[in-house]
Structure formats: C-alpha cells, structure tokens
PDB file of C-alpha atoms in Angstrom:
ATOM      1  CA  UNK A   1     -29.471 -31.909  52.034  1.00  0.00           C
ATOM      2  CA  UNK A   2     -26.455 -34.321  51.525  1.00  0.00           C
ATOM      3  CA  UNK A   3     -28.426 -37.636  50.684  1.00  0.00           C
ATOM      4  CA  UNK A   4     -27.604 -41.365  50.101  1.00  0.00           C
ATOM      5  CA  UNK A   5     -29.554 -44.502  49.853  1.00  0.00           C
ATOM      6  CA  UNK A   6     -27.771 -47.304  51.837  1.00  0.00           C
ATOM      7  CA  UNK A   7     -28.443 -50.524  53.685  1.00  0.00           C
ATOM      8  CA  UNK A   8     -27.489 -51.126  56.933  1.00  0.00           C
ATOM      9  CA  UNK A   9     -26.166 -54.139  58.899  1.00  0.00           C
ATOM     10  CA  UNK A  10     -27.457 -56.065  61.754  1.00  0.00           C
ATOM     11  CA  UNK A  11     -26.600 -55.640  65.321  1.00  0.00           C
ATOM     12  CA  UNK A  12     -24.723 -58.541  65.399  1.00  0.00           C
ATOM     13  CA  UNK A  13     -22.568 -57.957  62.121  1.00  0.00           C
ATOM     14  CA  UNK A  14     -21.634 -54.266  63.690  1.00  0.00           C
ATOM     15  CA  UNK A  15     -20.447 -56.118  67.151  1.00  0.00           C
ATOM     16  CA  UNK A  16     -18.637 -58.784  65.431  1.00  0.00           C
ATOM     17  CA  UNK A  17     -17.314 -55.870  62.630  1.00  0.00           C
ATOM     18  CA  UNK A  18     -16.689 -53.988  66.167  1.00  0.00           C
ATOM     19  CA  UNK A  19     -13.870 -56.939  67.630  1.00  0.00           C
ATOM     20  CA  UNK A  20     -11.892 -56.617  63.801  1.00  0.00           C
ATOM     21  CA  UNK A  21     -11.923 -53.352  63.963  1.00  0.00           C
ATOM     22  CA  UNK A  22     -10.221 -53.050  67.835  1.00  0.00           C
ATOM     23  CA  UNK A  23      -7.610 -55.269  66.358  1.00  0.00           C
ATOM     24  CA  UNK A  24      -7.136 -53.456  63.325  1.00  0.00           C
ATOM     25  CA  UNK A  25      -6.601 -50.064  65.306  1.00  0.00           C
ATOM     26  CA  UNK A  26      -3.463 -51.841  67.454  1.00  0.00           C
ATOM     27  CA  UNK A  27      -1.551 -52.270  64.094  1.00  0.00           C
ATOM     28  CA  UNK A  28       1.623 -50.153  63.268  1.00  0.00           C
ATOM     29  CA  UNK A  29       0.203 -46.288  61.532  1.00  0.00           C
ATOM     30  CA  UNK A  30      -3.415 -46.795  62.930  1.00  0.00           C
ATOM     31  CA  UNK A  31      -3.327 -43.544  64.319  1.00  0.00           C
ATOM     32  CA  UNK A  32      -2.517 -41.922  60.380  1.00  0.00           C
ATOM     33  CA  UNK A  33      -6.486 -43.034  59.528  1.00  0.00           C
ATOM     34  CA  UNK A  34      -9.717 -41.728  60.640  1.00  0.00           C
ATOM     35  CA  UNK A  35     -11.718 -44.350  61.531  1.00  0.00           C
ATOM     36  CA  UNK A  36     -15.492 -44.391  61.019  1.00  0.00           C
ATOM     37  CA  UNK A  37     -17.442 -45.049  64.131  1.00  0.00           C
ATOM     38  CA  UNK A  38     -19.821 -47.770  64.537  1.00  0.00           C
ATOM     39  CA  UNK A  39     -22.924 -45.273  64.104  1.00  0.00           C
ATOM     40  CA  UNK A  40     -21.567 -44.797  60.298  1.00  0.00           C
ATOM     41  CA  UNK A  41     -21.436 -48.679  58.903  1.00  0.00           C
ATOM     42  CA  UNK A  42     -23.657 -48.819  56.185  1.00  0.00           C
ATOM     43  CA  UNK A  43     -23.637 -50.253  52.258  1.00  0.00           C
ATOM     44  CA  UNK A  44     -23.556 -47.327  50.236  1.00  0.00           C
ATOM     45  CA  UNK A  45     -25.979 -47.929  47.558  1.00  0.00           C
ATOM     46  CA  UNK A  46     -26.266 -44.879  45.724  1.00  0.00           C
ATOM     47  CA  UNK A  47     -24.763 -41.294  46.353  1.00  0.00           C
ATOM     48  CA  UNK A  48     -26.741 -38.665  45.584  1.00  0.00           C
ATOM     49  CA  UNK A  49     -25.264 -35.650  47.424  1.00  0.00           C
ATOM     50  CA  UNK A  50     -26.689 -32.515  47.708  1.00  0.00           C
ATOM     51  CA  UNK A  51     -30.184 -32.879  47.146  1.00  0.00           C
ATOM     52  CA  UNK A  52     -32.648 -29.823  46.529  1.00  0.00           C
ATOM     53  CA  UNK A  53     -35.498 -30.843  48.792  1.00  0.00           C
ATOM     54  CA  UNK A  54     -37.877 -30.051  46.015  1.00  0.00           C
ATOM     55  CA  UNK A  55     -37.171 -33.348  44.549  1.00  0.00           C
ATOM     56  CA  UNK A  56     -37.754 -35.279  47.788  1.00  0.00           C
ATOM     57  CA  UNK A  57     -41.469 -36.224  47.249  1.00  0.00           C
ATOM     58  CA  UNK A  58     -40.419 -37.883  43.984  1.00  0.00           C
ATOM     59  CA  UNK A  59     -37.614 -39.458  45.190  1.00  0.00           C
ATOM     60  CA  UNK A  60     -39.395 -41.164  48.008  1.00  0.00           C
ATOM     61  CA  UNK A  61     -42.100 -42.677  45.096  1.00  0.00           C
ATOM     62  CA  UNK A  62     -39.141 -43.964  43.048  1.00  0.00           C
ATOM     63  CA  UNK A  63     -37.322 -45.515  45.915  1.00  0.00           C
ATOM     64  CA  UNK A  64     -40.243 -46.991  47.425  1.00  0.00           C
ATOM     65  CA  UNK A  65     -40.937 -48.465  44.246  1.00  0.00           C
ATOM     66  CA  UNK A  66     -37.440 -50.023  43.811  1.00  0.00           C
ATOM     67  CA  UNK A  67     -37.752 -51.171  47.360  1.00  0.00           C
ATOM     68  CA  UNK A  68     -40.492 -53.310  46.478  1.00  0.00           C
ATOM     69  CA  UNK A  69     -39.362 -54.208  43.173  1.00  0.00           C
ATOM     70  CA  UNK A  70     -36.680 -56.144  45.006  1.00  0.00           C
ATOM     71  CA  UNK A  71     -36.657 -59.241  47.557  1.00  0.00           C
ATOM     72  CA  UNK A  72     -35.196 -59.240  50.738  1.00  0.00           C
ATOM     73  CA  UNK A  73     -31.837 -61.138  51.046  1.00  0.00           C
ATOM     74  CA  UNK A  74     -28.952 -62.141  52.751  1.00  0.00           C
ATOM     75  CA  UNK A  75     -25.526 -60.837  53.521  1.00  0.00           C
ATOM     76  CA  UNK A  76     -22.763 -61.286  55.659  1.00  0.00           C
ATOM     77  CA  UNK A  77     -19.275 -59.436  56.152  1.00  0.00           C
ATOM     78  CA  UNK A  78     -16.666 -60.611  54.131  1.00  0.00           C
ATOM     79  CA  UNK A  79     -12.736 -60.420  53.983  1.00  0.00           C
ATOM     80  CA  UNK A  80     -11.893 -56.550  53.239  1.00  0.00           C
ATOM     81  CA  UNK A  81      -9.640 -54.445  50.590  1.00  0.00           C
ATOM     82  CA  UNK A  82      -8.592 -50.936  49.571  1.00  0.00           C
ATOM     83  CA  UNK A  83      -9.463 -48.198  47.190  1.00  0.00           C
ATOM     84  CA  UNK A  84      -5.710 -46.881  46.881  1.00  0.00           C
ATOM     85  CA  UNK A  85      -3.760 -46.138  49.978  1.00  0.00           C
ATOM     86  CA  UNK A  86      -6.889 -43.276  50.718  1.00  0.00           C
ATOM     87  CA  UNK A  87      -9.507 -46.172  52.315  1.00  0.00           C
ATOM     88  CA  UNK A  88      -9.976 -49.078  54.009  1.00  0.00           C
ATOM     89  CA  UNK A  89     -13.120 -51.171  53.956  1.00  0.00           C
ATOM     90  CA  UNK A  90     -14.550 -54.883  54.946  1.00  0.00           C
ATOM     91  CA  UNK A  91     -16.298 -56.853  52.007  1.00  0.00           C
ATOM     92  CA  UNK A  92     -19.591 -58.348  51.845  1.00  0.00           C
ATOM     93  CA  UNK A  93     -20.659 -61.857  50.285  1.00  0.00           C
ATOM     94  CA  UNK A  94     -24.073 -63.374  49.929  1.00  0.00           C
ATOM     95  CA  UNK A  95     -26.481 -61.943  47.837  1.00  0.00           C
ATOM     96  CA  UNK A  96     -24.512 -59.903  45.749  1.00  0.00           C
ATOM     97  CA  UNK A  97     -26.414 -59.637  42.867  1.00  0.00           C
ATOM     98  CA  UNK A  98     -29.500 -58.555  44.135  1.00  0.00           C
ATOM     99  CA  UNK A  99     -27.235 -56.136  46.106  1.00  0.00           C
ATOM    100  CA  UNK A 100     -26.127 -54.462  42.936  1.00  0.00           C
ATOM    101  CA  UNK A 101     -29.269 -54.701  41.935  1.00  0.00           C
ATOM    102  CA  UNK A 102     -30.752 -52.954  44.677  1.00  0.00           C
ATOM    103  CA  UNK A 103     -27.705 -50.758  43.637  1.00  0.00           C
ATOM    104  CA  UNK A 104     -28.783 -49.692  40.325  1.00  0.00           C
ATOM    105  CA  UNK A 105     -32.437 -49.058  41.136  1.00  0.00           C
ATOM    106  CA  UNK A 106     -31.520 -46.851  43.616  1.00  0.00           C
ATOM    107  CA  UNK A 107     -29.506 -44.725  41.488  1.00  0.00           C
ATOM    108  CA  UNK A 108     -31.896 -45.248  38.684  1.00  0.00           C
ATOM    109  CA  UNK A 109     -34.447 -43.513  40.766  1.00  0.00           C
ATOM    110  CA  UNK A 110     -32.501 -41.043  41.975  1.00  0.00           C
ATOM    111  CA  UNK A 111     -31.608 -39.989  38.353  1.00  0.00           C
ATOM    112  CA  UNK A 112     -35.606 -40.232  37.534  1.00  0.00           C
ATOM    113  CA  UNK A 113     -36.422 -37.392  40.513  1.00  0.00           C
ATOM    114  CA  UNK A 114     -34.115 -35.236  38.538  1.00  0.00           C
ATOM    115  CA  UNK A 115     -31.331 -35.549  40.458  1.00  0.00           C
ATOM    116  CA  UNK A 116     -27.735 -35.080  38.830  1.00  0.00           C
ATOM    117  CA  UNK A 117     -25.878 -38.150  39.650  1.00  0.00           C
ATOM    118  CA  UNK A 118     -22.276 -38.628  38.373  1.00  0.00           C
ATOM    119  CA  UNK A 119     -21.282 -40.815  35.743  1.00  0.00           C
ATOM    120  CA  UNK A 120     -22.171 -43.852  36.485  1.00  0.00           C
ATOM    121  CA  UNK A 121     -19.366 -47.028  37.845  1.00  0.00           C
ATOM    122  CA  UNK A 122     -19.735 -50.457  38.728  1.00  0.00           C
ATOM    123  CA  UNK A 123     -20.997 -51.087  41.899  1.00  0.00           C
ATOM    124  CA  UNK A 124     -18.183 -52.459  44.584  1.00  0.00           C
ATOM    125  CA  UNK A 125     -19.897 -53.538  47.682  1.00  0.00           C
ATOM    126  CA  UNK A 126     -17.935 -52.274  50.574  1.00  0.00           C
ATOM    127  CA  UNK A 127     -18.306 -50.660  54.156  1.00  0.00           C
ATOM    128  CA  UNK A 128     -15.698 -47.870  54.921  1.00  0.00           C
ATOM    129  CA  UNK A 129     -13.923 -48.499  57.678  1.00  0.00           C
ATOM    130  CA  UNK A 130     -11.013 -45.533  57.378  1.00  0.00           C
ATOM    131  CA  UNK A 131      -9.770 -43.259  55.188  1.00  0.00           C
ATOM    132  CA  UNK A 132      -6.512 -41.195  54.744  1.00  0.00           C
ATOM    133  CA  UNK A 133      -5.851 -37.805  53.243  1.00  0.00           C
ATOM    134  CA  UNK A 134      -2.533 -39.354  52.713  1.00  0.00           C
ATOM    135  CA  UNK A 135      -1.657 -42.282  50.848  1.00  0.00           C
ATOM    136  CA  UNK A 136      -1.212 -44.669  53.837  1.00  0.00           C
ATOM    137  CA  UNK A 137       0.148 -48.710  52.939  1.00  0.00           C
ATOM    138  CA  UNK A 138      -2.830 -50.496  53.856  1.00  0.00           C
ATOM    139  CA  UNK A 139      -2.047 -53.766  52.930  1.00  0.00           C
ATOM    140  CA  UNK A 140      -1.433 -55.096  56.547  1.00  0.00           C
ATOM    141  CA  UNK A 141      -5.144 -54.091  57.584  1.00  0.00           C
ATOM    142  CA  UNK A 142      -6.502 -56.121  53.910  1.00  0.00           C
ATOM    143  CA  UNK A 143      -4.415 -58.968  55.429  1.00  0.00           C
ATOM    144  CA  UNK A 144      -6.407 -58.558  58.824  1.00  0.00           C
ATOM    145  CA  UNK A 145      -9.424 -58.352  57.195  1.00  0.00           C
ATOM    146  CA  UNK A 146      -8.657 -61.737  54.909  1.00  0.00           C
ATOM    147  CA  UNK A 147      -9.865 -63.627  58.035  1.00  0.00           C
ATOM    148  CA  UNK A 148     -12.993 -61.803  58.216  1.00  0.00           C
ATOM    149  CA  UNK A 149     -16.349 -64.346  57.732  1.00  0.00           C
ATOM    150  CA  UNK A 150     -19.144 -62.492  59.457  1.00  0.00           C
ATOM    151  CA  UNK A 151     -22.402 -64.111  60.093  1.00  0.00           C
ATOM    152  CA  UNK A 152     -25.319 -63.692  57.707  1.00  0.00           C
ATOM    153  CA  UNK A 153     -28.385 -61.039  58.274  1.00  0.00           C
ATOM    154  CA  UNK A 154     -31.092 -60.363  56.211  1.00  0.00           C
ATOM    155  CA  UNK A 155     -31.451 -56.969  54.348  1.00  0.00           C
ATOM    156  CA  UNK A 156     -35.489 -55.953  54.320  1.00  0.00           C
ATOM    157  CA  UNK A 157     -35.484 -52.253  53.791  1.00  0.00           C
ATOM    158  CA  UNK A 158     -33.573 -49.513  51.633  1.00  0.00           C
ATOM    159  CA  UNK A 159     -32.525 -46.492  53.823  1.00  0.00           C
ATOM    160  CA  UNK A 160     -32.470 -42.995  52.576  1.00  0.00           C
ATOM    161  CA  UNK A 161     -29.850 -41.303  54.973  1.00  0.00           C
ATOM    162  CA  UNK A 162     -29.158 -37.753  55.050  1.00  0.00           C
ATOM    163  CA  UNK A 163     -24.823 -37.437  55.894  1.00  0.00           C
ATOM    164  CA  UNK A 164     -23.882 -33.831  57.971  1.00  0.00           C
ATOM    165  CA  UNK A 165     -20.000 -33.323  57.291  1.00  0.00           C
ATOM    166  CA  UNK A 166     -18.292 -32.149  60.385  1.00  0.00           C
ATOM    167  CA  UNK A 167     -17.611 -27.927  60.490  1.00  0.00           C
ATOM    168  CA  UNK A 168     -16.231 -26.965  63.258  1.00  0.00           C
ATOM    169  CA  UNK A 169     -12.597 -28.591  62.525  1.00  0.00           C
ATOM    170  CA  UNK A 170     -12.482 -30.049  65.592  1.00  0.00           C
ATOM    171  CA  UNK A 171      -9.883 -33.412  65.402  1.00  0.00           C
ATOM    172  CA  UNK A 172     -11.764 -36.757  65.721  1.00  0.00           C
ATOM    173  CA  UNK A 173     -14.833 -35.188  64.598  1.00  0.00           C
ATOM    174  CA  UNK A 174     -17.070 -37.340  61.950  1.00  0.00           C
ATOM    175  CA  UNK A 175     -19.644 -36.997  59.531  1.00  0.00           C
ATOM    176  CA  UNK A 176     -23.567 -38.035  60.988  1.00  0.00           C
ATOM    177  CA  UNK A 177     -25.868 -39.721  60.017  1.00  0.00           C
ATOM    178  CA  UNK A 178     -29.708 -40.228  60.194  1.00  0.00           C
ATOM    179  CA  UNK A 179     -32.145 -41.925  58.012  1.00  0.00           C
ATOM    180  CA  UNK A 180     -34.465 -40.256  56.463  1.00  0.00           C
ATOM    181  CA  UNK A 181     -36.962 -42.686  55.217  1.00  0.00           C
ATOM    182  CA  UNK A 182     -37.417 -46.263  54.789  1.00  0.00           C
ATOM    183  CA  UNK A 183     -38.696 -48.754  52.529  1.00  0.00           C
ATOM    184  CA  UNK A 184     -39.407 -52.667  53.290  1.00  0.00           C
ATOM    185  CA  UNK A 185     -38.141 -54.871  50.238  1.00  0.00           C
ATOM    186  CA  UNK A 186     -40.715 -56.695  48.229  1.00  0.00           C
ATOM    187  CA  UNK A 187     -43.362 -55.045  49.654  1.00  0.00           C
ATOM    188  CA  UNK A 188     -43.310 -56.099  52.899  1.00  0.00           C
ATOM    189  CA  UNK A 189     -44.347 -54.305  56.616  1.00  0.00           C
TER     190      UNK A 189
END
C-alpha cells in the first residue's frame, strides 16, 4: 500500500482554493501542467510510500498517539511558491509550528512501525497544485498566488491516506486518494 499521513482542508478553503485555481488555469502554458483535482488537496505530513501491511497495526498505535499528543489548531491558505520549475503549490500560515510538529511525529512514528522513511528534510508546508515533467517558468502562477489570504479552519484529526497512481496511461488521469484511518488531535471525539 502507497501510504501518507496528511491533513486536509475545510470545505470552504477547497472552494475558495477552487476560484484561484480557475484563474490560474487561464494563464499563458496552463495546459503544460497537470493539475491536481480538488479530491487531492491535502498537507502532506509525512510520506511513507509503500507500506507492507504487516506494519499497519503499529502504525495506527503510533499515529494515534501523536494525534493526541498534539492540539488542534488553525490554518488558513496562504500566498503560494515553487519547488523548481517541476511544481506549483499554495502556502499555508497560522499554526505553523504545531504543523511541523504534527509533521515530525508523524514521521517519527512511521519510522517507529519499522517503516523505511528517507532521509529526513525540513518540513515546507505546501498543497500541490501542479506539477510538470518539464521544467515549466512558474513564476507568473507564484505571482497569482501572492494575493492568496484564505480564511482560517481548524485542523482536529491526522489522516492516514492510502495514494493509487494512475496505470492505465490514459491522459488527464490522476492519482486517488482515500483515507485510511483517522485520529482526533488532543484526544478529542
């Protein structure tokens, strides 16, 4: 199973992310990224990719534990950037620490169920919003984005999500996604 531990946003950040990301796809070389669909925002907290399903029952104590180990708290979408000319993605502010936070216990507990995680980076907040095979000059769609002051939701749960990469080659396909288990923050539900 291809695994990752995420947070999601709210119904209201996707539908205001939704309006940016109409006007994004009228700009000049739109059509040269593949765009993630709305079903696929999350916060990547921790990749763990494949995942031998052996280890499941331990992951599952470790994140719940790091779920409650951490307080809910609040985000909101925020400006945007790049990761070379291969991605696009909209920034978050708020909460950031306890975001990272929430980062690191997640892969710490990942790591703890025995699974092989790679070397580990500084968390950057981000939600992917497009990616390019080919280096693509982005820097018109990070302007866009500069404008971009979503309104605030509260995280309360840690989302293990398992991702199924498209096989069948056909154009415009994308990855899904569907949680696998959740976890209320600080205990709670």
């Amino acid at each position: 199973m291809r695994l990752f531990a995420a947070v999601l946003p709210s119904a209201q950040a996707i539908a205001e992310l939704s309006l940016v990301v109409r006007k994004l796809g009228t700009l000049p070389g739109a059509d040269a990224l593949r765009w993630t669909g709305r079903d696929g925002w999350h916060l990547t907290l921790a990749f763990l990719g494949e995942t031998d399903e052996a280890l499941l029952a331990e992951l599952d104590t470790r994140l719940g534990r790091a779920a409650r180990r951490t307080e809910p708290f609040t985000l909101r979408l925020h400006g945007g950037g790049r990761f070379d000319g291969h991605a696009l993605w909209a920034g978050v502010a708020g909460a950031i620490d306890l975001l990272r936070l929430l980062a690191e216990r997640a892969d710490a507990a990942a790591r703890r169920s025995g699974i092989a995680m790679d070397a580990h980076r500084r968390y950057v907040p981000h939600l992917t919003l497009a990616r390019s095979r080919e280096p693509v000059d982005l820097r018109p769609y990070v302007a866009e984005l500069a404008a971009l002051e979503g309104s605030p939701w509260q995280v309360a749960e840690l989302i293990l999500v398992r991702s199924t990469l498209p096989r069948g080659g056909v154009p415009g396909e994308r990855p899904r996604y569907e949680p696998v288990a959740r976890w209320p923050l600080g205990g709670g539900g």
